[in-house]
GROMACS .gro file of C-alpha atoms in nm:
model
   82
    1UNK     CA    1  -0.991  -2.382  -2.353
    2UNK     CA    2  -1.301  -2.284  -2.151
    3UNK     CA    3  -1.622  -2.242  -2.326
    4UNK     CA    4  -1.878  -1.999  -2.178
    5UNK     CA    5  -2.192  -1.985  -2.199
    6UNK     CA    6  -2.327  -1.632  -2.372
    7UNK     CA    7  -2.527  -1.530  -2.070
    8UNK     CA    8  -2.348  -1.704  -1.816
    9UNK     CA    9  -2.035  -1.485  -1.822
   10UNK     CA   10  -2.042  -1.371  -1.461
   11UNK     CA   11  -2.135  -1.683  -1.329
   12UNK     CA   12  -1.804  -1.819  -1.456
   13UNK     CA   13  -1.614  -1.515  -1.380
   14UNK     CA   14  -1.688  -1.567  -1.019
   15UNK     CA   15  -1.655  -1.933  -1.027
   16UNK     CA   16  -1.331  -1.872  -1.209
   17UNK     CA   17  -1.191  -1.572  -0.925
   18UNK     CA   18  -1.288  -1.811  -0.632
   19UNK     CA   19  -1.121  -2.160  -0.758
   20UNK     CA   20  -0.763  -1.951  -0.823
   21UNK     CA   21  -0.778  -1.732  -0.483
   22UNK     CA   22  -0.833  -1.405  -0.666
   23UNK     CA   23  -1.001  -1.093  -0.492
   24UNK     CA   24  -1.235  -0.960  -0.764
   25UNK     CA   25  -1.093  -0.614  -0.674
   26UNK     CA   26  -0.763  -0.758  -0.825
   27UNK     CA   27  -0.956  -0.881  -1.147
   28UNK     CA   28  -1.036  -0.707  -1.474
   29UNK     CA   29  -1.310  -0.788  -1.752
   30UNK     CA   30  -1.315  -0.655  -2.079
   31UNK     CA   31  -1.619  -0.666  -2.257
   32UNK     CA   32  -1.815  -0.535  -2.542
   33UNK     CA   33  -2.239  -0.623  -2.500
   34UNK     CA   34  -2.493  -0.691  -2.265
   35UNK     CA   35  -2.397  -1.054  -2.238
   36UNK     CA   36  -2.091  -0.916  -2.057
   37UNK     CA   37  -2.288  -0.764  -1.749
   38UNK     CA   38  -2.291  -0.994  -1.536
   39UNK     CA   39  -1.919  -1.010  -1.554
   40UNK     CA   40  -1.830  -0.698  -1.546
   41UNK     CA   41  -2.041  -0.680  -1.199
   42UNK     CA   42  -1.800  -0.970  -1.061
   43UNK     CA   43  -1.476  -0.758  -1.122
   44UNK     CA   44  -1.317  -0.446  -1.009
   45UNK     CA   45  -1.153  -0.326  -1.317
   46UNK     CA   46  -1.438  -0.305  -1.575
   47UNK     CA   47  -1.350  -0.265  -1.941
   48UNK     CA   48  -1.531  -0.134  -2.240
   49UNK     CA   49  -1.389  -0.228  -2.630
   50UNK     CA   50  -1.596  -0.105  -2.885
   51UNK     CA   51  -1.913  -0.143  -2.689
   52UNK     CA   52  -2.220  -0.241  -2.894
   53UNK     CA   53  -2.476   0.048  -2.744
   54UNK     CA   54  -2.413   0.378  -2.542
   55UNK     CA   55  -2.622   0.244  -2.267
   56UNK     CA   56  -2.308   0.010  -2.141
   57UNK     CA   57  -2.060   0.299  -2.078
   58UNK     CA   58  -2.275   0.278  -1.724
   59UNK     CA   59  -2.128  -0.039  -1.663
   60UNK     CA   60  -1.756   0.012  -1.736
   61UNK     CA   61  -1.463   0.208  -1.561
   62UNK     CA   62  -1.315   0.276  -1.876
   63UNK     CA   63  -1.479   0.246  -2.227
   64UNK     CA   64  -1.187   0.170  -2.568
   65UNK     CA   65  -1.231   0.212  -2.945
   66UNK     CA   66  -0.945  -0.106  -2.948
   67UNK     CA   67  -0.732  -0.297  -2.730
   68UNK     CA   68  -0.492   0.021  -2.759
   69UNK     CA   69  -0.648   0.204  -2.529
   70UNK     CA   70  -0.685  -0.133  -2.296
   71UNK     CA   71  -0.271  -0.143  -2.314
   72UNK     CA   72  -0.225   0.183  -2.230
   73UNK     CA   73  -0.398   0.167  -1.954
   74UNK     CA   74  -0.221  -0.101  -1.799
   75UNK     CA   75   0.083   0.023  -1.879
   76UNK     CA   76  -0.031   0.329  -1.660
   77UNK     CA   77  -0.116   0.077  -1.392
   78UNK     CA   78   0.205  -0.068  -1.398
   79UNK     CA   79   0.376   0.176  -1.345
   80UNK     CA   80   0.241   0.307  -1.048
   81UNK     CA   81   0.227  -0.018  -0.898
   82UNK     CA   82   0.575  -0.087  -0.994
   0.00000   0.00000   0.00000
């Protein structure tokens, strides 16, 4: 269990990516506020669920209503990878 601190989210995520050997191209974030910015600028697959103001759909590759939407997308991804 890893607690994170509200506005500290990309400072972990990159912390997080560098300690495991993970190219942030290869990482995704999902996210719904501006607390997850700084995250979603440490990632290369940048998810919106529900986000909390139209302003954020700026900051995401792909914006969700629900984790539906999330899942079929990586299903998608899967299969052309696979």
């Amino acid at each position: 269990e890893q607690h994170v601190p509200l506005w500290r989210k990309g400072e972990v995520v990159k912390r997080y990516l560098a300690l495991n050997g993970i190219d942030f191209k290869q990482a995704a974030y999902f996210g719904d506020h501006d607390n997850d910015r700084g995250a979603w600028s440490r990632v290369g697959l940048r998810i919106g669920i529900s986000l909390k103001n139209k302003e954020l759909h700026s900051c995401v590759d792909y914006s969700f209503n629900d984790f539906r939407g999330a899942l079929g997308l990586f299903q998608k991804i899967a299969k052309q990878r696979f």
